[in-house]
Structures are given as structure tokens and as C-alpha cells.
Amino acid sequence: MRKPGRRKTRVVLGVTGSVAAYKAVELARALIKRGCDVRAVITDSASKFVTPFLLETVTGHKVTTSFWNETESGAIGHIELADWAQVLVIAPASADMLAKLRYGFAETPLLAVALATKAPVVVAPAMNVNMLSHPATQENLRELVARGIQVVEPESGALACGWVGKGRLARTQEICWAVQKAVSSQDLAGKRLLISAGPTREPIDPVRFLSNRSSGKMGIALAREAHRRGAIVTLVHGPLGARPQVPAGVACVAVTTAKQMFDAVLARAEGRACDVAIMAAAVADYRPSSVAPEKLKKADAARSLELVPNQDILKELGTRRACAGAPFLVGFAVETGDVAALLAEARRKLAAKNADLLVGNMAKDSFDRDTNRVWIVARDGREEHVGTASKRAIARRILDAVVSSIGSSLCLHTPVQH
Ligand code: CTP
């Protein structure tokens, strides 16, 4: 959540009475690990599930449990806490808490902080499936969302009460993403981003395929970052071995072959369906001219495979630009030569594929790595080098370049109101 030396994000963590309250400890630790300064405020019933002492040990701060311990040394008052917070996250949030938040009750320090703070509020509900689906709770949630409160959807599964259904506290990672989003500039708010990621697989026979070493990490980092900045993100990805680690709000479309990726991307980029398309996938340029229906058997003689070209997805999007509503186009170029050759290829691909931005990178810096270094080449001639950094930091710089290229029409900051 921050670079070394940067100020910590100030988080007030509200905990309410639910079996999931014990997970608040893990959440506090995860937030601290991501560079947050966490102060906890817990309700009476939460303290039956998780002790203030435990949260104090984890956060390094006195925990606020009632209006009457605020004067104890080390504790800070509820108004001070409300002003101190950059974000208030209530996890788990019980049905009772949601109702009281909706109506503006202030009978506990946590409710008073929620009422007094100007910071964004994130709530992660956890409760019995029937309490969650009750029209009263649903109405409360709708009202909170309408006020700008971010709700982290509970998960489905076995609940502590014995029921199976929706009501489990969202994963810690998901709540952390929501907290990050709450404190980020929403300069991509409402913009629809289509991102391709990972390799494709071109089958040879039922057991073999042609592919490449792409891990999909760059595309996934772009999807996370764009979601954090308010974009509505669709990630079309090739085989990655596991479900991509992206927030639940990112729509994922899994494909296997270049043809499937072509169809999935084109269907979602048609008309005015998307504002920005970032093609980070390493699409196979060729596929076998035919797929053997049975496993090809070993022979002593040499064997050759006839390959036919796949359609170029980015180029196709580029040629359709003449149509009104065509998305802003970002491509990648992965090369193996020196920097001069990389830049020459990036400029050539930018023009050949009619893109707006081309991100050049070296295979050795990028494949299978969590870091990368890139050169961003723009249609208007601007060029920017981003030295070795995490793929998240690189994604941030690429999206900065997108936002600055598109200009103020993209910079819609959604004001927080709750
Ligand atoms: N790309 C694509 N469809 C393809 C091939 C590539 O959309 N069939 C996109 C990639 O997602 C990337 C850009 O085109 O954004 C450049 O990909 P790259 O593999 O570097 O270049 P190629 O055009 O395939 O050329 P070469 O392999 O000869 O370098």
C-alpha cells in the first residue's frame, strides 16, 4: 500500500459481534503488512469473540471499546479517531451494525466514528444466510451503497451457525483490496477497461500444444490497478494454472486458444462496449494447420509441423478504429535484442497496429518475473522509460500514461459521500 519512506495509510478497523470477529486479527496484520497504521474500535459483543488485548498486541495501539475508556492513557477519543482515519473499515459488520449505520445511531464509539468521519467507509458483512438475504438487511445495504459506502460482498460456504449459503466474511485479501481502492484516486472511475493476459495454447493433438512462457502477471497487475482506480475491468486470459488473483469485481473470461481470445476480445470491444483495451497477452502467432484427433505416435524419422498464422487481435482492433467509439488502444512488444532494437520494434508495432500506446519490454526482464522494466511509446511521440520495478508499479505507470493521454475526459473523481 506504500513505498518505503512513504507515510502509512491510517486505518480505523471496526469489529462487531460475529464469529468471524477472530478474522479481524488476520485483517489487522495484513493491513499492517501492506503499510497501514491500524487502530481498532470494537463493540462489546465483538470483545466476547476477540480480546482487546490481542488486537492491541497486533496493532500496537490501545483499542477503543467504550466511551468510558477513552480517557485512559494511550486511547484516543472517538472524534479524534474519526478525524485521524483515512479509511474506516468495519469487518466483520453484523446485521445489527448495518442497520445502525443506515439510521445514523451513535450509541457506541464505533458508530460515533462512522458518523463523524469524513473518510471513506468500507463494510464487510458477515452473518447467517437468512439474516443477510432478509429484505431489511438488503435494503440497509442498498442504502449504504447509495451513500458511497463500499460493501465487500460476503462469500458463500459453510457458516458457523450450521447453515450453508452466503454470509461468510470476504477473504482478507479482498477486504485489503477494498481498503486500497477506498484511499486511491478514482481517475478511471466508471471507465470500461478490457485487458488481455497470459499465453494462449494451440493444440497439436489431444495431449500436446504450442504455447509460450507468459505468466499473465503483467495483465493481472494491470487489472488490479485499474480496478483500484475505479475502472470496470474485464480480464480475458489464457491458461494460467489457477484462477487469477484479482478482486471479485473484475470480470474474468478464461480462454485457451488465440482464436478464442480473438472472439472474446472482439465481442467485448465492439461498438462502444469498452473505453480502453490493453492487450498484454502473449498470443501465439501461429497454430498447427490441423489438430490430430488422436495422439501422434513417435517415429524414427524427422517430422515437421505445418503452422498457419493466427489473427492479430491488437491489429484487428487497430484497423477498426475508424468506427466511432473505438477504444483507446494499448499494445505490448516483447523482444530479445538490445534497447535500441526494442525501441525500434515498439515504434514499428505502434504504427503497424494503429495503437495509441505501445509498451516495450525484454523477455528476460518480464517472463516469469514479479518485476519488469518497460519503455512506453506514445502515438504523439512521447517516450518514457520505467526502470526495474514491481509489475504493480509498472502497471500504475502504464495507467498513468493512459490517463494522461486521454486527458481530462477520463479524470472523473467520484466524491465520497456517506
Ligand atoms: N498480439 C495480438 N494478437 C496476436 C499477436 C500479438 O493481439 N495474434 C498483440 C500482443 O498482445 C501485443 C502486441 O500484439 O500487445 C505485440 O505482440 P508481440 O508478440 O510482441 O509482437 P508480434 O506482433 O506477435 O510480432 P513478433 O512476434 O514478430 O515480434
Coordinates of N, CA, C and O and ligand atoms in Angstrom, one line a residue, residues 196-198 200 212 258 261-262 265 278-286 309-317 330-335 345 348-349 352-353 357-359 361, ligand 1:
S196 N -6.1 -8.1 -21.9 CA -5.8 -9.5 -22.2 C -4.5 -9.8 -21.5 O -3.7 -9.0 -21.3
A197 N -4.4 -11.1 -21.1 CA -3.3 -11.5 -20.3 C -2.9 -13.0 -20.5 O -3.8 -13.8 -20.9
G198 N -1.7 -13.3 -20.3 CA -1.3 -14.7 -20.3 C -1.0 -15.2 -21.7 O -1.1 -14.5 -22.7
T200 N -1.5 -18.1 -24.9 CA -2.6 -19.0 -25.5 C -2.0 -20.3 -25.7 O -0.7 -20.5 -25.7
N212 N 3.8 -20.4 -24.9 CA 4.9 -19.6 -24.6 C 5.0 -19.5 -23.0 O 4.2 -19.9 -22.3
A258 N -5.7 -18.8 -29.3 CA -5.7 -17.4 -29.9 C -7.1 -17.1 -30.5 O -7.5 -16.0 -30.4
M261 N -9.4 -16.2 -27.8 CA -9.1 -14.9 -27.3 C -9.6 -13.8 -28.2 O -10.1 -12.8 -27.8
F262 N -9.3 -14.1 -29.5 CA -9.8 -13.1 -30.5 C -11.3 -12.9 -30.4 O -11.8 -11.7 -30.3
V265 N -12.2 -11.1 -27.1 CA -11.9 -9.6 -27.0 C -12.7 -8.8 -28.0 O -13.3 -7.8 -27.6
I278 N -6.3 -2.9 -23.4 CA -4.8 -3.1 -23.2 C -4.5 -4.6 -23.5 O -5.0 -5.5 -22.8
M279 N -3.8 -4.8 -24.6 CA -3.5 -6.2 -25.0 C -2.1 -6.6 -24.5 O -1.1 -6.4 -25.1
A280 N -2.2 -7.2 -23.3 CA -0.9 -7.6 -22.6 C -0.7 -9.1 -22.8 O 0.4 -9.6 -22.4
A281 N -1.6 -9.8 -23.5 CA -1.4 -11.2 -23.7 C -0.3 -11.6 -24.7 O 0.0 -10.8 -25.6
A282 N 0.4 -12.7 -24.5 CA 1.4 -13.2 -25.4 C 0.6 -14.2 -26.3 O 0.6 -15.4 -26.0
V283 N 0.0 -13.7 -27.3 CA -0.8 -14.5 -28.2 C 0.1 -15.3 -29.1 O 1.0 -14.7 -29.7
A284 N -0.2 -16.6 -29.3 CA 0.6 -17.4 -30.2 C 0.4 -16.8 -31.6 O -0.8 -16.6 -32.1
D285 N 1.5 -16.6 -32.4 CA 1.3 -16.0 -33.7 C 0.9 -17.1 -34.7 O 0.3 -16.8 -35.8
Y286 N 1.1 -18.4 -34.4 CA 0.8 -19.5 -35.3 C 0.1 -20.6 -34.6 O 0.2 -20.8 -33.4
P309 N -0.9 -18.8 -39.7 CA -0.9 -17.6 -38.8 C -2.3 -17.5 -38.1 O -3.3 -17.8 -38.7
N310 N -2.2 -17.0 -36.9 CA -3.4 -16.6 -36.1 C -3.7 -15.2 -36.5 O -2.8 -14.4 -36.9
Q311 N -4.9 -14.8 -36.3 CA -5.2 -13.4 -36.5 C -4.6 -12.5 -35.4 O -4.6 -13.0 -34.2
D312 N -4.2 -11.3 -35.7 CA -3.6 -10.4 -34.7 C -4.7 -9.6 -34.1 O -5.4 -8.8 -34.8
I313 N -5.0 -9.8 -32.8 CA -6.1 -9.2 -32.1 C -5.9 -7.7 -32.1 O -6.8 -6.9 -32.4
L314 N -4.7 -7.3 -31.6 CA -4.5 -5.8 -31.5 C -4.6 -5.1 -32.8 O -5.2 -4.1 -32.9
K315 N -4.0 -5.8 -33.9 CA -4.1 -5.2 -35.2 C -5.5 -5.0 -35.7 O -5.9 -4.0 -36.3
E316 N -6.3 -6.1 -35.4 CA -7.7 -6.0 -35.8 C -8.4 -4.9 -35.1 O -9.2 -4.1 -35.7
L317 N -8.2 -4.7 -33.8 CA -8.8 -3.6 -33.1 C -8.3 -2.3 -33.7 O -9.1 -1.3 -33.8
V330 N -3.9 0.0 -26.3 CA -2.5 -0.1 -25.7 C -2.0 -1.5 -26.1 O -2.7 -2.5 -25.8
G331 N -0.8 -1.6 -26.7 CA -0.2 -2.9 -27.0 C 1.1 -3.1 -26.3 O 1.6 -2.2 -25.7
F332 N 1.6 -4.3 -26.3 CA 2.9 -4.6 -25.8 C 3.8 -5.1 -26.9 O 3.3 -5.6 -27.9
A333 N 5.1 -5.0 -26.7 CA 6.0 -5.6 -27.6 C 7.1 -6.3 -26.7 O 7.7 -5.7 -25.8
V334 N 7.2 -7.6 -26.8 CA 8.3 -8.3 -26.1 C 9.4 -8.7 -27.0 O 9.1 -9.3 -28.1
E335 N 10.6 -8.3 -26.7 CA 11.7 -8.6 -27.6 C 12.9 -9.2 -26.9 O 12.9 -9.2 -25.6
E345 N 11.3 -1.7 -32.5 CA 10.2 -2.6 -32.7 C 8.9 -2.0 -32.0 O 7.8 -2.1 -32.6
R348 N 7.7 0.5 -34.4 CA 7.1 -0.1 -35.6 C 5.7 -0.7 -35.3 O 4.8 -0.5 -36.0
K349 N 5.6 -1.4 -34.1 CA 4.4 -2.1 -33.8 C 3.3 -1.1 -33.5 O 2.1 -1.3 -33.8
A352 N 2.2 0.0 -37.0 CA 1.7 -1.2 -37.7 C 0.3 -1.6 -37.2 O -0.6 -2.0 -37.9
K353 N 0.1 -1.5 -35.9 CA -1.1 -2.0 -35.3 C -2.1 -0.8 -34.9 O -3.1 -1.0 -34.3
L357 N -0.7 3.6 -27.5 CA 0.5 3.4 -26.7 C 1.0 2.0 -26.9 O 0.3 1.1 -27.1
L358 N 2.4 1.9 -26.9 CA 3.0 0.6 -27.0 C 4.0 0.4 -25.9 O 4.8 1.3 -25.7
V359 N 3.9 -0.6 -25.1 CA 4.8 -0.8 -24.0 C 5.8 -1.9 -24.4 O 5.5 -3.1 -24.6
N361 N 9.0 -4.3 -23.7 CA 9.8 -4.9 -22.6 C 10.6 -6.1 -23.2 O 10.3 -6.6 -24.3
Ligands
CTP1 N1 -0.9 -9.5 -30.4 C1 -2.2 -9.8 -30.6 N2 -2.6 -10.9 -31.4 C2 -1.6 -11.7 -31.9 C3 -0.3 -11.4 -31.7 C4 0.1 -10.3 -30.9 O1 -3.1 -9.1 -30.1 N3 -2.0 -12.7 -32.7 C5 -0.6 -8.4 -29.6 C6 0.0 -8.7 -28.3 O2 -1.0 -8.8 -27.2 C7 0.9 -7.4 -28.0 C8 1.2 -7.0 -29.4 O3 0.3 -7.6 -30.3 O4 0.1 -6.4 -27.5 C9 2.6 -7.3 -29.9 O5 2.9 -8.7 -29.6 P1 4.3 -9.3 -29.9 O6 4.2 -10.8 -29.7 O7 5.4 -8.5 -29.3 O8 4.5 -9.0 -31.5 P2 4.0 -9.7 -32.8 O9 3.1 -8.7 -33.5 O10 3.5 -11.0 -32.5 O11 5.3 -9.7 -33.6 P3 6.7 -10.6 -33.4 O12 6.2 -11.9 -32.6 O13 7.2 -10.9 -34.7 O14 7.6 -9.8 -32.6

